[in-house]
PDB file of C-alpha atoms in Angstrom:
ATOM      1  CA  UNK U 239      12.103 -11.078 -31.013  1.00 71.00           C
ATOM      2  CA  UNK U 240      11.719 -11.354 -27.366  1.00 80.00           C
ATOM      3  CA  UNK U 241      12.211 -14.475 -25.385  1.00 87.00           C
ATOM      4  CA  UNK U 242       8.990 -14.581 -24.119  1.00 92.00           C
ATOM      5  CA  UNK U 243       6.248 -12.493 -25.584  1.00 93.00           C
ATOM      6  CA  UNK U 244       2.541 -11.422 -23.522  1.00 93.00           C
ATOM      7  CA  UNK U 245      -0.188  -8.946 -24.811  1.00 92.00           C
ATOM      8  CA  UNK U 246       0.278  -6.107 -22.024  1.00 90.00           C
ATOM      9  CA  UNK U 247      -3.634  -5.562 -22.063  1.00 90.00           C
ATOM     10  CA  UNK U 248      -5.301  -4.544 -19.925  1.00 94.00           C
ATOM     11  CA  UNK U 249      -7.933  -6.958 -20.171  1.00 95.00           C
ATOM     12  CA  UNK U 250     -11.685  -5.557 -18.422  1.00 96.00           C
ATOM     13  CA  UNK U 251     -13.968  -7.821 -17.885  1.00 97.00           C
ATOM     14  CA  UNK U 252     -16.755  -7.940 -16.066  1.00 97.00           C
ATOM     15  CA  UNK U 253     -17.159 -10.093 -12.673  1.00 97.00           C
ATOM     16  CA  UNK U 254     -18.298 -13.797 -13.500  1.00 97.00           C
ATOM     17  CA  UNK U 255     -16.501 -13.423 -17.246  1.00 97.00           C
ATOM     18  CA  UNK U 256     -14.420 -16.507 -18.446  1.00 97.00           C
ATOM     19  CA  UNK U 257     -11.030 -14.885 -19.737  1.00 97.00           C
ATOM     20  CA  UNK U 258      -7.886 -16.340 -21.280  1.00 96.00           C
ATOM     21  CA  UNK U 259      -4.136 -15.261 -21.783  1.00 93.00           C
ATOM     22  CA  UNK U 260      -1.640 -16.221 -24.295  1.00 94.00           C
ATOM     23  CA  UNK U 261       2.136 -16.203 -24.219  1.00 95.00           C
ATOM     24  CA  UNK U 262       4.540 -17.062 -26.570  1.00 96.00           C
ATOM     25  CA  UNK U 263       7.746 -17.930 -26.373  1.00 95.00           C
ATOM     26  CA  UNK U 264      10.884 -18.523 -28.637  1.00 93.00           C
ATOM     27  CA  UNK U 265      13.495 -21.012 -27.369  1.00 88.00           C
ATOM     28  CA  UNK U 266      12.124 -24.306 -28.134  1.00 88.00           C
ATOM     29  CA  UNK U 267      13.724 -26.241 -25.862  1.00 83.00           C
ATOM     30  CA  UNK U 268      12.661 -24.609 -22.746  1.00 86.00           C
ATOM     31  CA  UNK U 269      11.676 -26.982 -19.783  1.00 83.00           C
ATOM     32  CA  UNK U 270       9.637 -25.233 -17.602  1.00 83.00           C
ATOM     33  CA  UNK U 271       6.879 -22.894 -17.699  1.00 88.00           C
ATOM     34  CA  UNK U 272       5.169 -21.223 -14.967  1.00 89.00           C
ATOM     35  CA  UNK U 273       2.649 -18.360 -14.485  1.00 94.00           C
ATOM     36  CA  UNK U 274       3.115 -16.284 -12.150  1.00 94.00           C
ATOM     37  CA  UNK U 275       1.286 -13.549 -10.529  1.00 96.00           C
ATOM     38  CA  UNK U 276       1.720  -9.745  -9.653  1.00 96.00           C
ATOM     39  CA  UNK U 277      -0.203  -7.553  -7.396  1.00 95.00           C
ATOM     40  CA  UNK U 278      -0.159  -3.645  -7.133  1.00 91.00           C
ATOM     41  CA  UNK U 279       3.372  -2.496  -5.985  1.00 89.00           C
ATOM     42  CA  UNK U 280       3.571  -6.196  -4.607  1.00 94.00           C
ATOM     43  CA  UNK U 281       6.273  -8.853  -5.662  1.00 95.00           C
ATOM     44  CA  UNK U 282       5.535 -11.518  -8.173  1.00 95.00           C
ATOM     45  CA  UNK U 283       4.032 -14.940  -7.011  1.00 93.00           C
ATOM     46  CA  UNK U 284       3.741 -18.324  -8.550  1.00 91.00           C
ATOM     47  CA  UNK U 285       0.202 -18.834  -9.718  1.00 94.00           C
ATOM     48  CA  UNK U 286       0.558 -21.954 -10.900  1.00 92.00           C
ATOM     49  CA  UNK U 287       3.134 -24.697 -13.371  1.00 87.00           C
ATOM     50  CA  UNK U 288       2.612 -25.999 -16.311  1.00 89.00           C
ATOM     51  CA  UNK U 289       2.605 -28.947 -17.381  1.00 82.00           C
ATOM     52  CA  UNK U 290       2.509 -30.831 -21.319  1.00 84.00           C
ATOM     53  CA  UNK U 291      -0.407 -32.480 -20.108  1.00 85.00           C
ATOM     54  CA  UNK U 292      -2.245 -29.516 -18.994  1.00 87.00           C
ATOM     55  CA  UNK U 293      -3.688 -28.816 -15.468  1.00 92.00           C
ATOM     56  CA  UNK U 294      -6.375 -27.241 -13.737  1.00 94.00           C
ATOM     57  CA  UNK U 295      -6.447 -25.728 -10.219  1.00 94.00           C
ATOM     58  CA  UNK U 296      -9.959 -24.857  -9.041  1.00 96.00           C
ATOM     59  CA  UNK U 297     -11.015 -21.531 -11.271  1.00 97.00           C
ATOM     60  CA  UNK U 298      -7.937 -21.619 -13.369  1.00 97.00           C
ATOM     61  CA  UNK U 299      -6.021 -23.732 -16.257  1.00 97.00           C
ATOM     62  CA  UNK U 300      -2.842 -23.820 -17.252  1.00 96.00           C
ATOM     63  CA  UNK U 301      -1.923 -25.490 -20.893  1.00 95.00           C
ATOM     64  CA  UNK U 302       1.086 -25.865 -23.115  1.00 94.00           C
ATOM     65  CA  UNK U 303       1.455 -26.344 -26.937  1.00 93.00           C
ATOM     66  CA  UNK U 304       4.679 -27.089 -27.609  1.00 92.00           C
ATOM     67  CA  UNK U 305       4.359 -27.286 -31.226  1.00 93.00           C
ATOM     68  CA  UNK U 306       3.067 -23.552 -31.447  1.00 94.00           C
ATOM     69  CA  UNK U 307       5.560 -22.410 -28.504  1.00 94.00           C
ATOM     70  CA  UNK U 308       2.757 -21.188 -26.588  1.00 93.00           C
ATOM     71  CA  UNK U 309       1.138 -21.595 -23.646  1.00 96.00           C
ATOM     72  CA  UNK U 310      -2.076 -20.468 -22.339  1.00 96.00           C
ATOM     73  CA  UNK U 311      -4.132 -19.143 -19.057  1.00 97.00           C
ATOM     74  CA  UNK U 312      -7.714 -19.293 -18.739  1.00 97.00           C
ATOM     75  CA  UNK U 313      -9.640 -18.071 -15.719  1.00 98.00           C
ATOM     76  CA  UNK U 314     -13.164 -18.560 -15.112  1.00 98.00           C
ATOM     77  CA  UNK U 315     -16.134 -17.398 -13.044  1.00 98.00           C
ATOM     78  CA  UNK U 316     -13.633 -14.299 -13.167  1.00 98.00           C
ATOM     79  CA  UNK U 317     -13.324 -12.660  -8.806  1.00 97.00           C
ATOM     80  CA  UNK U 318     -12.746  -8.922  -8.046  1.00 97.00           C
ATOM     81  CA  UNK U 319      -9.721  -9.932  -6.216  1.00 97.00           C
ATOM     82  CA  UNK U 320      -8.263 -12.108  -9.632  1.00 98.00           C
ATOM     83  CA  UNK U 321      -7.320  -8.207 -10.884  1.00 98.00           C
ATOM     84  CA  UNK U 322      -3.558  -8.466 -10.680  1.00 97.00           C
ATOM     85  CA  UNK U 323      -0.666  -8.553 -13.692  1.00 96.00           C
ATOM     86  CA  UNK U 324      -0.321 -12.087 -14.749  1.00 97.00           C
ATOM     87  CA  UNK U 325       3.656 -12.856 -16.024  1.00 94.00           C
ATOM     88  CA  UNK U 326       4.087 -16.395 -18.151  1.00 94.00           C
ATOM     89  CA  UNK U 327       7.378 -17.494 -17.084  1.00 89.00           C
ATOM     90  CA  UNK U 328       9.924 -19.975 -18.643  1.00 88.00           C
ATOM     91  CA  UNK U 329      13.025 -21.976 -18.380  1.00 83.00           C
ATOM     92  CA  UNK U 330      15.448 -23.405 -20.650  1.00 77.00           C
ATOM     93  CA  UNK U 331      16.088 -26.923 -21.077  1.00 56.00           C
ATOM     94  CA  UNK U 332      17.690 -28.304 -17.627  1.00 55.00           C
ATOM     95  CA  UNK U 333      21.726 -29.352 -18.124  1.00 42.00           C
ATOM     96  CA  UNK U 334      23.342 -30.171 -14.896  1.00 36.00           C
ATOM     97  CA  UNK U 335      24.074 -26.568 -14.409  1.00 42.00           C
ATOM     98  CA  UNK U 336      22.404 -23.191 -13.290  1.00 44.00           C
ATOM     99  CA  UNK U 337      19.396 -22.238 -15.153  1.00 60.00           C
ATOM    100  CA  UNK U 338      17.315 -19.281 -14.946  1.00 72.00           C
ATOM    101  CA  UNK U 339      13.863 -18.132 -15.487  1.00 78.00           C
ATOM    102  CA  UNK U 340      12.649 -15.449 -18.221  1.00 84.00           C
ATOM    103  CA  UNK U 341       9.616 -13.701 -17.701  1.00 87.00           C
ATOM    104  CA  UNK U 342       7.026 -11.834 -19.891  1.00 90.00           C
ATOM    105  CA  UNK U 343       6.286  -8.277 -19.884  1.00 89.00           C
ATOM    106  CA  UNK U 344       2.941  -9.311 -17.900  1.00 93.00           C
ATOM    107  CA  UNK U 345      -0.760  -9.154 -19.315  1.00 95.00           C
ATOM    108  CA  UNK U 346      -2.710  -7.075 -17.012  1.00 95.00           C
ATOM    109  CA  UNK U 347      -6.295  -8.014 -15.883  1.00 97.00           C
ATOM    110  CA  UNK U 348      -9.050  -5.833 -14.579  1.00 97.00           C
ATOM    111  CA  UNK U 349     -12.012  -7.780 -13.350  1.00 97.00           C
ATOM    112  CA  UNK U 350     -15.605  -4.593 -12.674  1.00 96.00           C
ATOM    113  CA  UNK U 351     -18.720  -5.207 -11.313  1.00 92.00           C
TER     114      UNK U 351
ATOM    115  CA  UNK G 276      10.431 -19.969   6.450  1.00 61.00           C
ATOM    116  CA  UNK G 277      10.616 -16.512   6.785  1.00 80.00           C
ATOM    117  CA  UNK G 278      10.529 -16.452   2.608  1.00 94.00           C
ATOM    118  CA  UNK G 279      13.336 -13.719   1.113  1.00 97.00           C
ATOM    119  CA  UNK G 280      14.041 -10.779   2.468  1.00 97.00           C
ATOM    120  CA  UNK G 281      15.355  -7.953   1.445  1.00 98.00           C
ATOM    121  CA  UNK G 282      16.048  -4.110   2.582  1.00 97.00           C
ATOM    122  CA  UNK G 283      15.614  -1.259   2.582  1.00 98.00           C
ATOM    123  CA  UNK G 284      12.203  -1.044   1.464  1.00 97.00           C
ATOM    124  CA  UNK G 285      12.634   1.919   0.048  1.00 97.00           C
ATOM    125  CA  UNK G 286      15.491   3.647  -0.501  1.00 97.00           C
ATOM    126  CA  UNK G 287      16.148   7.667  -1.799  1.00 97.00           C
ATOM    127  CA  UNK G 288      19.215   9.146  -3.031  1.00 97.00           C
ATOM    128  CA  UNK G 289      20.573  11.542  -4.370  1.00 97.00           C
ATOM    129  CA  UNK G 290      22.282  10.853  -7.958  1.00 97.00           C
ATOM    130  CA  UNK G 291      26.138  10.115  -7.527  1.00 97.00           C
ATOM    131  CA  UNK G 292      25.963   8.339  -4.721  1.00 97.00           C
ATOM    132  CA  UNK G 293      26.485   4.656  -3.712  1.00 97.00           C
ATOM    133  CA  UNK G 294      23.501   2.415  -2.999  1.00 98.00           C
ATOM    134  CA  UNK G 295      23.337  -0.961  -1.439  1.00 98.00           C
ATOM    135  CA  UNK G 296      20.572  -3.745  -2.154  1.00 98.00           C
ATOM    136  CA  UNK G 297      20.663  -6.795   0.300  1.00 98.00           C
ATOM    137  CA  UNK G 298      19.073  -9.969   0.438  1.00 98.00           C
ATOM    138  CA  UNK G 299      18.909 -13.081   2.197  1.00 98.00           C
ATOM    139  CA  UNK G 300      17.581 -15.972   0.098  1.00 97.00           C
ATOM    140  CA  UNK G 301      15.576 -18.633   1.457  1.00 94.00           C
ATOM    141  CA  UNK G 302      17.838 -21.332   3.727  1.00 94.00           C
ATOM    142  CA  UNK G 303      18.273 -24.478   1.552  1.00 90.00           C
ATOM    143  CA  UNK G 304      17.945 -22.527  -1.708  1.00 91.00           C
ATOM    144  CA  UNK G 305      20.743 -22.612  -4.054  1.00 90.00           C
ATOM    145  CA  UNK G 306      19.847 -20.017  -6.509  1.00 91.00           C
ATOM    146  CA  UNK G 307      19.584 -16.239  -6.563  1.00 94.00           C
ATOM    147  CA  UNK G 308      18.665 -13.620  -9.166  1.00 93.00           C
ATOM    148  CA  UNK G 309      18.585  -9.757  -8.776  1.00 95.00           C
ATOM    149  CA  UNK G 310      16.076  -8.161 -11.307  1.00 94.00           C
ATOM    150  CA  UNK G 311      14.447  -4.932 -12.013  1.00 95.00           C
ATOM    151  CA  UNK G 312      11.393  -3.868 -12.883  1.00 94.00           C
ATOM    152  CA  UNK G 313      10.030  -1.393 -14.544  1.00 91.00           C
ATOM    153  CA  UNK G 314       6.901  -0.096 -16.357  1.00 83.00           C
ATOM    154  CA  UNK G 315       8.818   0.518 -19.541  1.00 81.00           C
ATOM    155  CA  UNK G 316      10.697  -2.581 -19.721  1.00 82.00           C
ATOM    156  CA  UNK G 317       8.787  -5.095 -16.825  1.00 82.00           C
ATOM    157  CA  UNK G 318      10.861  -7.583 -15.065  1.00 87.00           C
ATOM    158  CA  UNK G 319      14.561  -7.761 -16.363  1.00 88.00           C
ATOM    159  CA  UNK G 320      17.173 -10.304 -14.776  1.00 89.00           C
ATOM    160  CA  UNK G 321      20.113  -8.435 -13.825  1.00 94.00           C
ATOM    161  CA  UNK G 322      22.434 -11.315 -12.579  1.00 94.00           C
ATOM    162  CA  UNK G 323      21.758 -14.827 -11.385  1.00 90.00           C
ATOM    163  CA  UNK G 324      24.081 -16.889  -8.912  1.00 93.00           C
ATOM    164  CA  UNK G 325      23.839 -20.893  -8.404  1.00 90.00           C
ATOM    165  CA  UNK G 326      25.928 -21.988  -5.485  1.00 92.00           C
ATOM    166  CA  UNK G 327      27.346 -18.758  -4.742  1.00 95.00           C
ATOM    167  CA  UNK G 328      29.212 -17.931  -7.547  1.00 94.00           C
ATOM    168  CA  UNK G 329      27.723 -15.772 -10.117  1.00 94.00           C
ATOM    169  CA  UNK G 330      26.954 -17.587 -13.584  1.00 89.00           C
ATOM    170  CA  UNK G 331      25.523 -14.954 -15.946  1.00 87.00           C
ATOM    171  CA  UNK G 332      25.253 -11.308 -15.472  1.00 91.00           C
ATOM    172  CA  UNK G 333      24.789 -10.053 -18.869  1.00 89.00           C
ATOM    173  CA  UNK G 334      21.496  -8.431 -17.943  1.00 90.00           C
ATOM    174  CA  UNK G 335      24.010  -5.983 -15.636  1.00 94.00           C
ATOM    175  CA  UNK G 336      23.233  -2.543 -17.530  1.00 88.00           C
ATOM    176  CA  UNK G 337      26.758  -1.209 -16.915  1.00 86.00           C
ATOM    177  CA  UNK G 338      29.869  -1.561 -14.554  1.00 91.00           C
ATOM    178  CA  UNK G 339      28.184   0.774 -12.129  1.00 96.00           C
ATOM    179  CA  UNK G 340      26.246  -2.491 -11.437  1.00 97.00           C
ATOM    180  CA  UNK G 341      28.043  -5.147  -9.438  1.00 97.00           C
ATOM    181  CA  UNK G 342      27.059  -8.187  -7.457  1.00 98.00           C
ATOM    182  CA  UNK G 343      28.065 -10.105  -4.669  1.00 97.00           C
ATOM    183  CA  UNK G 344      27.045 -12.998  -2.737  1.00 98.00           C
ATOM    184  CA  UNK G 345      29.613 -13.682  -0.479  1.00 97.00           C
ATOM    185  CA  UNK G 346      28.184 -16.973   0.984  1.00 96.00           C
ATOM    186  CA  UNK G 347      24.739 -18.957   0.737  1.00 95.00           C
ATOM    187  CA  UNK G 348      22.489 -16.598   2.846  1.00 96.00           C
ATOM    188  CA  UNK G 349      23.268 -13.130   1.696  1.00 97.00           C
ATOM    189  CA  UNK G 350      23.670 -11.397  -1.579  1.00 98.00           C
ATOM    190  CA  UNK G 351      24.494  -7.526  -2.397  1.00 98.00           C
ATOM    191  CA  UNK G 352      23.982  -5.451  -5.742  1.00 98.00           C
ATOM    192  CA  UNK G 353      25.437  -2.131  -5.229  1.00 98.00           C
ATOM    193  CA  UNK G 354      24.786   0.637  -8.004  1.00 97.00           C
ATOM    194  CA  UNK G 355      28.095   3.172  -7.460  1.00 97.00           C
ATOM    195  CA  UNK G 356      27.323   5.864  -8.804  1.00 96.00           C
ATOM    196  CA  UNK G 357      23.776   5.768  -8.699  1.00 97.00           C
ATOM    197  CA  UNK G 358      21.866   7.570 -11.796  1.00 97.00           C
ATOM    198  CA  UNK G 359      18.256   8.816 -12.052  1.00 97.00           C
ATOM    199  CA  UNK G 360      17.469   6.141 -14.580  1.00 95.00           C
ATOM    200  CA  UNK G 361      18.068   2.979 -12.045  1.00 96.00           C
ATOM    201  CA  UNK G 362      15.180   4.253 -10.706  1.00 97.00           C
ATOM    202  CA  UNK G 363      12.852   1.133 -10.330  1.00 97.00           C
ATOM    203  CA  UNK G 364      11.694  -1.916  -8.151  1.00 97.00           C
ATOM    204  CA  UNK G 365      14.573  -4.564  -7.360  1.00 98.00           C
ATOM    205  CA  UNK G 366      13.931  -7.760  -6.897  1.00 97.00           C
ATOM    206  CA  UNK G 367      15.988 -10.308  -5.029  1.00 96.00           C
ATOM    207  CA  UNK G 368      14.633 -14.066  -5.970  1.00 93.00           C
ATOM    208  CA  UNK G 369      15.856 -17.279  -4.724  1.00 91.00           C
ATOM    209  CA  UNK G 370      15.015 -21.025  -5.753  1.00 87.00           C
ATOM    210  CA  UNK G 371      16.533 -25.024  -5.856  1.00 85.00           C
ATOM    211  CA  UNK G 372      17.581 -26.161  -8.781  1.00 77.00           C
ATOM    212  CA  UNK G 373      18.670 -29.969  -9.089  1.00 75.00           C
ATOM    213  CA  UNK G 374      19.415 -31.875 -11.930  1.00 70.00           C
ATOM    214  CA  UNK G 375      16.148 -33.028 -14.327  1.00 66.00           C
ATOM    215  CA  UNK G 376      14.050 -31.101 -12.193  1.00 67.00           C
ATOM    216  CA  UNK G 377      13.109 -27.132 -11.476  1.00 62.00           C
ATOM    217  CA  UNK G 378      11.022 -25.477  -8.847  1.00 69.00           C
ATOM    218  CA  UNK G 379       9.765 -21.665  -8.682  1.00 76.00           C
ATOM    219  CA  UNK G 380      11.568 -18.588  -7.470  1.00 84.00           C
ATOM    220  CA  UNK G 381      10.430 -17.105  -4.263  1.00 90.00           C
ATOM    221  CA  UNK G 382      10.552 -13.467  -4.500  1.00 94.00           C
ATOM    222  CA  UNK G 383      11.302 -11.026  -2.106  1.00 97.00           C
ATOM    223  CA  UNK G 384       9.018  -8.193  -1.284  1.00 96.00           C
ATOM    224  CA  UNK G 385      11.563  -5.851  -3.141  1.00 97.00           C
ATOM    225  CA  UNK G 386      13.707  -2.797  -2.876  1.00 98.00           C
ATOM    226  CA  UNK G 387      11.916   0.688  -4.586  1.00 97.00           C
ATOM    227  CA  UNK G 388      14.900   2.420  -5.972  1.00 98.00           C
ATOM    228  CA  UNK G 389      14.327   6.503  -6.024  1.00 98.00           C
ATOM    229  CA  UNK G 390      16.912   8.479  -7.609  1.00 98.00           C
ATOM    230  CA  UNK G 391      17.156  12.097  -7.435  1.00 97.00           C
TER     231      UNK G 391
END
């Protein structure tokens, strides 16, 4: 089983659609989860944390279930310019020492007119 | 900040020969990875170092990989010899990591690997 799993998509919706990622992943005593995002032939960017609590940052929210080792990614009042590759990124339990960050395959997203 | 850079951009060769990868991490930052991506396989960590010294390389496909980072501002990964199938995108990341807390890795705008 992978460390951290993503449905590769792509996901097309249409401009103005409300749309929502999953990622799952299998060490459960990672730390720190992030997503991240990927244009085109670009390098990846952080989108956003997350935190146990949740959190929201304008259009989009981040949210973590520990229990189910997932966490989630919803985007609404979906832009042209939100196409990209979103990656779910995550980090193992902090010890004193170097740590390092796994990412998903990426979940694609195509937002149309 | 000038964020991570790395070079070349690009980078063709012919197969059998020795490439070089560079990057210079973001001042202050105390970790470093080298990944690769791919369509088949996305984003794989190749080798990450904290403080300069390399602490897990086990994503290294083979000892035609190696890694250096010879102090805190600049990092190598050479491929020697070079195959068709290292084709790909490599990134160089960098990022501070203290103790009870993490922050994100700044990428780099990448180096796109072409091997002929």
């Amino acid at each position: 089983r992978k460390e951290v799993e993503q449905d590769p998509g792509p996901f097309n919706v249409p401009e103005g659609a409300t749309v929502a990622f999953n990622c799952t992943y299998s060490n459960s005593a990672s730390q720190s989860f992030f997503w991240y995002r990927q244009d085109c032939r670009k390098e990846p960017k952080l989108l956003m944390s997350v935190y146990s609590s949740g959190n929201e940052d304008g259009r989009f929210t981040a949210q973590l279930n520990r229990a189910s080792q997932y966490i989630s990614l919803l985007i609404r009042d979906s832009k042209l310019s939100d196409s990209a590759t979103y990656l779910c990124v995550v980090s193992p339990t902090w010890d004193g020492t170097a740590s390092k960050l796994t990412f998903g395959t990426g979940t694609r997203l195509q937002v149309t007119l | 900040d000038a964020g991570v850079i790395q070079s070349p951009r690009h980078e063709v060769t012919e197969m059998g020969q020795e490439v070089t990868l560079r990057c210079k991490p973001i001042s202050g930052h105390n970790s470093l990875f080298w990944y690769r991506q791919t369509m088949m396989r996305g984003l794989e960590l190749l080798i990450y170092f904290n403080n300069n010294v390399p602490i897990d390389d086990s994503g290294m496909p083979e000892d035609r990989f190696s890694a250096k980072m010879p102090n805190a501002s600049f990092s190598t990964l050479k491929i020697q010899p070079s195959e068709p199938r290292d084709s790909a995108v490599y990134f160089c990341a960098s990022s501070f990591w203290g103790v009870g807390r993490s922050t994100e890795a700044f990428f780099g705008q990448g180096t796109r690997l072409t091997v002929v």
